[in-house]
mmCIF file of C-alpha atoms in Angstrom:
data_model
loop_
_atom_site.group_PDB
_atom_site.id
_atom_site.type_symbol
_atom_site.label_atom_id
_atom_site.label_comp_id
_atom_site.label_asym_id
_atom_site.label_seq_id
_atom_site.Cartn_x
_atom_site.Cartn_y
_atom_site.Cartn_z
ATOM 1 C CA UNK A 1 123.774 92.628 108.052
ATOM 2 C CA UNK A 2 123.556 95.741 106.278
ATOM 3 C CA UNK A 3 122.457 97.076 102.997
ATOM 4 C CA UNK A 4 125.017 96.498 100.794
ATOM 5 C CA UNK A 5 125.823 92.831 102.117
ATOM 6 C CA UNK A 6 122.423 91.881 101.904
ATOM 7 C CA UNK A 7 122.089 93.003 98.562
ATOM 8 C CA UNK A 8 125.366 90.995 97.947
ATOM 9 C CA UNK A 9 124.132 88.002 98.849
ATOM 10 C CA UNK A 10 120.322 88.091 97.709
ATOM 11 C CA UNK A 11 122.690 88.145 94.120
ATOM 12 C CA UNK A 12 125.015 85.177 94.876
ATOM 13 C CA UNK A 13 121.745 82.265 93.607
ATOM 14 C CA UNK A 14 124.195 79.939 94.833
ATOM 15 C CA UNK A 15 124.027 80.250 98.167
ATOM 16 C CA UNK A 16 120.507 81.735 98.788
ATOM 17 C CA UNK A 17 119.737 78.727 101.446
ATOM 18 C CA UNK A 18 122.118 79.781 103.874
ATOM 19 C CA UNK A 19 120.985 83.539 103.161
ATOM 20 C CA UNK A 20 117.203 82.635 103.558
ATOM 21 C CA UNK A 21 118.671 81.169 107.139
ATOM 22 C CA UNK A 22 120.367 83.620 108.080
ATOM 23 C CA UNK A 23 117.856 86.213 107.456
ATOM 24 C CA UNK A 24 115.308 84.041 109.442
ATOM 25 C CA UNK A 25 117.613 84.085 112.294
ATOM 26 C CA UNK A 26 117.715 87.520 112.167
ATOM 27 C CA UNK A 27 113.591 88.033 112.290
ATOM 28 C CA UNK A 28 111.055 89.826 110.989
ATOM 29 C CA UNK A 29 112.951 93.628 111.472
ATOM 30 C CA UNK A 30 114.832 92.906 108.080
ATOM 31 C CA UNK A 31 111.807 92.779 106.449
ATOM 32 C CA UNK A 32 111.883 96.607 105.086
ATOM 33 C CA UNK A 33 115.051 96.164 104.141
ATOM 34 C CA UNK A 34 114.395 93.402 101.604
ATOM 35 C CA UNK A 35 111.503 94.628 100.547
ATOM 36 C CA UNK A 36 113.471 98.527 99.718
ATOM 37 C CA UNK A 37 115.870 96.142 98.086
ATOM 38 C CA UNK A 38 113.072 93.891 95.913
ATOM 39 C CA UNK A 39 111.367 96.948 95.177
ATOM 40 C CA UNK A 40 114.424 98.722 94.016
ATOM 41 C CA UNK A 41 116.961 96.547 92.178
ATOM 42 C CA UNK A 42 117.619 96.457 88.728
ATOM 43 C CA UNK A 43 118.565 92.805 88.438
ATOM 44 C CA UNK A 44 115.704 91.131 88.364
ATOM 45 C CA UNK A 45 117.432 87.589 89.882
ATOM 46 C CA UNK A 46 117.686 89.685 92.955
ATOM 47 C CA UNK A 47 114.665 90.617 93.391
ATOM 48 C CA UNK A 48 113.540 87.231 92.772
ATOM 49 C CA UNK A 49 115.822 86.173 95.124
ATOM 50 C CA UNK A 50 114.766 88.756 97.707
ATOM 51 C CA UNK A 51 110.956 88.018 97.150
ATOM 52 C CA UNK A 52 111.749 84.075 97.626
ATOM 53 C CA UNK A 53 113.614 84.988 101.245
ATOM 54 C CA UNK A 54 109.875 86.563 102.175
ATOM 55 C CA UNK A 55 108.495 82.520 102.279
ATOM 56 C CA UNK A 56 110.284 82.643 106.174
ATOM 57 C CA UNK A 57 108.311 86.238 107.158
ATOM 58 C CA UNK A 58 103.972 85.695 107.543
ATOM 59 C CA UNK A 59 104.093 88.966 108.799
ATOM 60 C CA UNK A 60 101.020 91.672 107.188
ATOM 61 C CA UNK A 61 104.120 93.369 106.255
ATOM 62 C CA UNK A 62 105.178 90.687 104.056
ATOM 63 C CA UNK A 63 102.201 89.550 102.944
ATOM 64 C CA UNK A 64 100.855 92.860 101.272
ATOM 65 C CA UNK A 65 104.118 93.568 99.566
ATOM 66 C CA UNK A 66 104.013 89.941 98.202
ATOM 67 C CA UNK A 67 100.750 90.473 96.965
ATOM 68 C CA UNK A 68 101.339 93.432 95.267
ATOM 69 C CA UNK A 69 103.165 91.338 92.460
ATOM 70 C CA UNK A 70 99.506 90.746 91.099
ATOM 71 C CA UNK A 71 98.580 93.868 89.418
ATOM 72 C CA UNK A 72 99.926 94.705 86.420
ATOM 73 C CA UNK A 73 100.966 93.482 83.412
ATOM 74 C CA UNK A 74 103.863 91.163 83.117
ATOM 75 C CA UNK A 75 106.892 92.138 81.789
ATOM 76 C CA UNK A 76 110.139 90.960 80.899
ATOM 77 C CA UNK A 77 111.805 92.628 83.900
ATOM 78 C CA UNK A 78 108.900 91.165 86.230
ATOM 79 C CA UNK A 79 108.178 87.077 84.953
ATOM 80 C CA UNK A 80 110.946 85.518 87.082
ATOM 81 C CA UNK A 81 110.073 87.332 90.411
ATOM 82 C CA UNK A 82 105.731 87.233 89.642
ATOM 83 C CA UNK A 83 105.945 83.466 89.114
ATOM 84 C CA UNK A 84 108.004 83.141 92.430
ATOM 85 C CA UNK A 85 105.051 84.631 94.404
ATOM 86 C CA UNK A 86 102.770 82.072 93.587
ATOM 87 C CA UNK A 87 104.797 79.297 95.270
ATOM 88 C CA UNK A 88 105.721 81.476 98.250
ATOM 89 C CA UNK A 89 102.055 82.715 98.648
ATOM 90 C CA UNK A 90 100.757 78.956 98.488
ATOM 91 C CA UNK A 91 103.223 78.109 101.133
ATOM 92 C CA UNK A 92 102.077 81.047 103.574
ATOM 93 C CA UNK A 93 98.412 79.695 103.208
ATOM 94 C CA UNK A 94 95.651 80.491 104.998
ATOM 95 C CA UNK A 95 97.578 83.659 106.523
ATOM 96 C CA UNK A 96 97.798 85.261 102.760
ATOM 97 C CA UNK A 97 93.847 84.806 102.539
ATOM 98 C CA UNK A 98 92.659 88.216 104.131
ATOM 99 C CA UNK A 99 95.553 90.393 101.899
ATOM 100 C CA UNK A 100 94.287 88.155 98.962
ATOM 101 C CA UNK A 101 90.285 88.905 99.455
ATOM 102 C CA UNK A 102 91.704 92.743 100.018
ATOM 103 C CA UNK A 103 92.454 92.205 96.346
ATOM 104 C CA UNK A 104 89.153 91.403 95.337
ATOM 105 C CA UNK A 105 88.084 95.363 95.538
ATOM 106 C CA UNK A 106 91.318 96.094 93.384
ATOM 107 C CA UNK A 107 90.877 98.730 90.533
ATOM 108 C CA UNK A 108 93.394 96.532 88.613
ATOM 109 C CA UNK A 109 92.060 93.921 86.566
ATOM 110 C CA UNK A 110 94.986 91.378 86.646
ATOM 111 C CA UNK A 111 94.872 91.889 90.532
ATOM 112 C CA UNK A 112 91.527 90.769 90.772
ATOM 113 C CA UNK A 113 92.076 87.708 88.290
ATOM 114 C CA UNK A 114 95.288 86.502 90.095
ATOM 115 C CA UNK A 115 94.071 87.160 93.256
ATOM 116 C CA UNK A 116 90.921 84.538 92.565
ATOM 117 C CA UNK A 117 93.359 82.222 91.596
ATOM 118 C CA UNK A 118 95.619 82.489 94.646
ATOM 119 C CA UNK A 119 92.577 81.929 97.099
ATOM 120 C CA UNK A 120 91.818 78.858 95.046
ATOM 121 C CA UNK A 121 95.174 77.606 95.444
ATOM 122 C CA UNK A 122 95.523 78.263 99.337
ATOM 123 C CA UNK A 123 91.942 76.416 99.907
ATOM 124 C CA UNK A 124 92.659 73.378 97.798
ATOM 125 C CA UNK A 125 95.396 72.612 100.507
ATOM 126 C CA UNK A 126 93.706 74.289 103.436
ATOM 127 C CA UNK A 127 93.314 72.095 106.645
ATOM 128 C CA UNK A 128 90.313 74.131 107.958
ATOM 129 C CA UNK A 129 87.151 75.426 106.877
ATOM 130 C CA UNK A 130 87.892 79.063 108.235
ATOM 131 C CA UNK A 131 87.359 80.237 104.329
ATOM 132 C CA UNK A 132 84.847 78.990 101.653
ATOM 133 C CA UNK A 133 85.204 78.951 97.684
ATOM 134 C CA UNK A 134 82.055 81.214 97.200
ATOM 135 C CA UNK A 135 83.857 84.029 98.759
ATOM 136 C CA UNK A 136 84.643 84.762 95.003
ATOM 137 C CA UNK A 137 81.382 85.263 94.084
ATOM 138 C CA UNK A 138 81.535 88.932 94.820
ATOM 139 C CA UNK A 139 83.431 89.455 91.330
ATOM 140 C CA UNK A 140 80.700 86.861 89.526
ATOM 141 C CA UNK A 141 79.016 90.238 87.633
ATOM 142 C CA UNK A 142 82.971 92.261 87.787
ATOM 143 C CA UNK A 143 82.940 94.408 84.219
ATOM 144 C CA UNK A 144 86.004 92.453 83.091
ATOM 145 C CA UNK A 145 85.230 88.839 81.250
ATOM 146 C CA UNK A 146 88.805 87.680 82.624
ATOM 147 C CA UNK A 147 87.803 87.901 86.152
ATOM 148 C CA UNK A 148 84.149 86.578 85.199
ATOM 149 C CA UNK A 149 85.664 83.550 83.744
ATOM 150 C CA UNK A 150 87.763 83.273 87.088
ATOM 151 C CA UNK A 151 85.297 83.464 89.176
ATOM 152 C CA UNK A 152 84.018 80.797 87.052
ATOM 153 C CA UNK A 153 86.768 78.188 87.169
ATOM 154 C CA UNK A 154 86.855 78.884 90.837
ATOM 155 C CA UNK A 155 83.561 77.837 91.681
ATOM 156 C CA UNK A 156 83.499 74.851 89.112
ATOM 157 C CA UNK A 157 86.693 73.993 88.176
ATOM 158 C CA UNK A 158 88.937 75.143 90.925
ATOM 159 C CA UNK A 159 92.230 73.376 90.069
ATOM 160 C CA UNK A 160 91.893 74.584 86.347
ATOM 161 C CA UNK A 161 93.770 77.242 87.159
ATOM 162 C CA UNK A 162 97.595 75.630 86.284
ATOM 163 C CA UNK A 163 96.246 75.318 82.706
ATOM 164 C CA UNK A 164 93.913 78.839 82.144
ATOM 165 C CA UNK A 165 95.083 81.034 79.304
ATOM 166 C CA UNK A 166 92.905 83.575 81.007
ATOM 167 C CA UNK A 167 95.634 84.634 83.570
ATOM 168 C CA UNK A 168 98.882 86.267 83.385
ATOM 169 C CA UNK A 169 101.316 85.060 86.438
#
């Protein structure tokens, strides 16, 4: 498939099943090309729709770029695709975990913040006991009272986090 197909298709929300197949069948080598596509486009449903196909890729690859929806601000050019990583980062799991602590150390305050909140969201469905909820308490004294009070939630009130005000998605 090249470029300009792929980019066809990632805009055609119709039928973005048979896409996410097909690019499964393909494998993990077109993950730089979605990613140069996500990263590029103007039309926000594509990217959207080109972050969603990264749910069939657990690859580091995928994982960091995925992650790197957490800094920043949101924006009206970056809601649709920023609220579709949570979902797909949930469903990776346990994978997304070291990428996600990697975060912790982030100069960006909304990285940090959303990144607490992701780990608490892969270990309330995790099957093992590979990763623990104090983990986060590395950011309990962080500078910024946002990640405080997540740090906070996640160690008391862990599935708080649908209903925070404190974090921007």
């Amino acid at each position: 498939m090249n470029h300009q197909e792929l980019e066809k298709r990632l805009s055609d929300w119709n039928n973005r099943e048979a896409l996410f197949d097909d690019l499964k069948k393909i494998g993990d080598s077109i993950i730089p090309e979605v990613i140069e596509i996500a990263s590029k486009s103007s039309d926000e449903w594509v990217k959207k729709v080109a972050v969603q196909s990264m749910s069939n890729f657990k690859t580091d690859q995928s994982i960091k770029f995925l992650t790197s929806y957490f800094g920043g601000e949101v924006g009206a050019d970056t809601t649709l695709t920023k609220y579709a990583v949570w979902g797909i980062i949930e469903s990776i799991g346990e994978p997304a975990i070291p990428s996600i602590i990697d975060l912790f150390k982030s100069p960006d305050k909304y990285a940090r913040a959303n990144a607490i909140m992701a780990f608490c969201c892969i270990l309330r469905n995790s099957k093992t006991n590979k990763y623990k909820m104090n983990e986060v308490k590395v950011l309990e004294n962080d500078d910024v009272e946002m990640v405080r009070k997540a740090v906070g939630y996640a160690l008391n009130e862990p599935t708080a986090f649908y209903t925070s005000p404190y974090f921007v998605y």
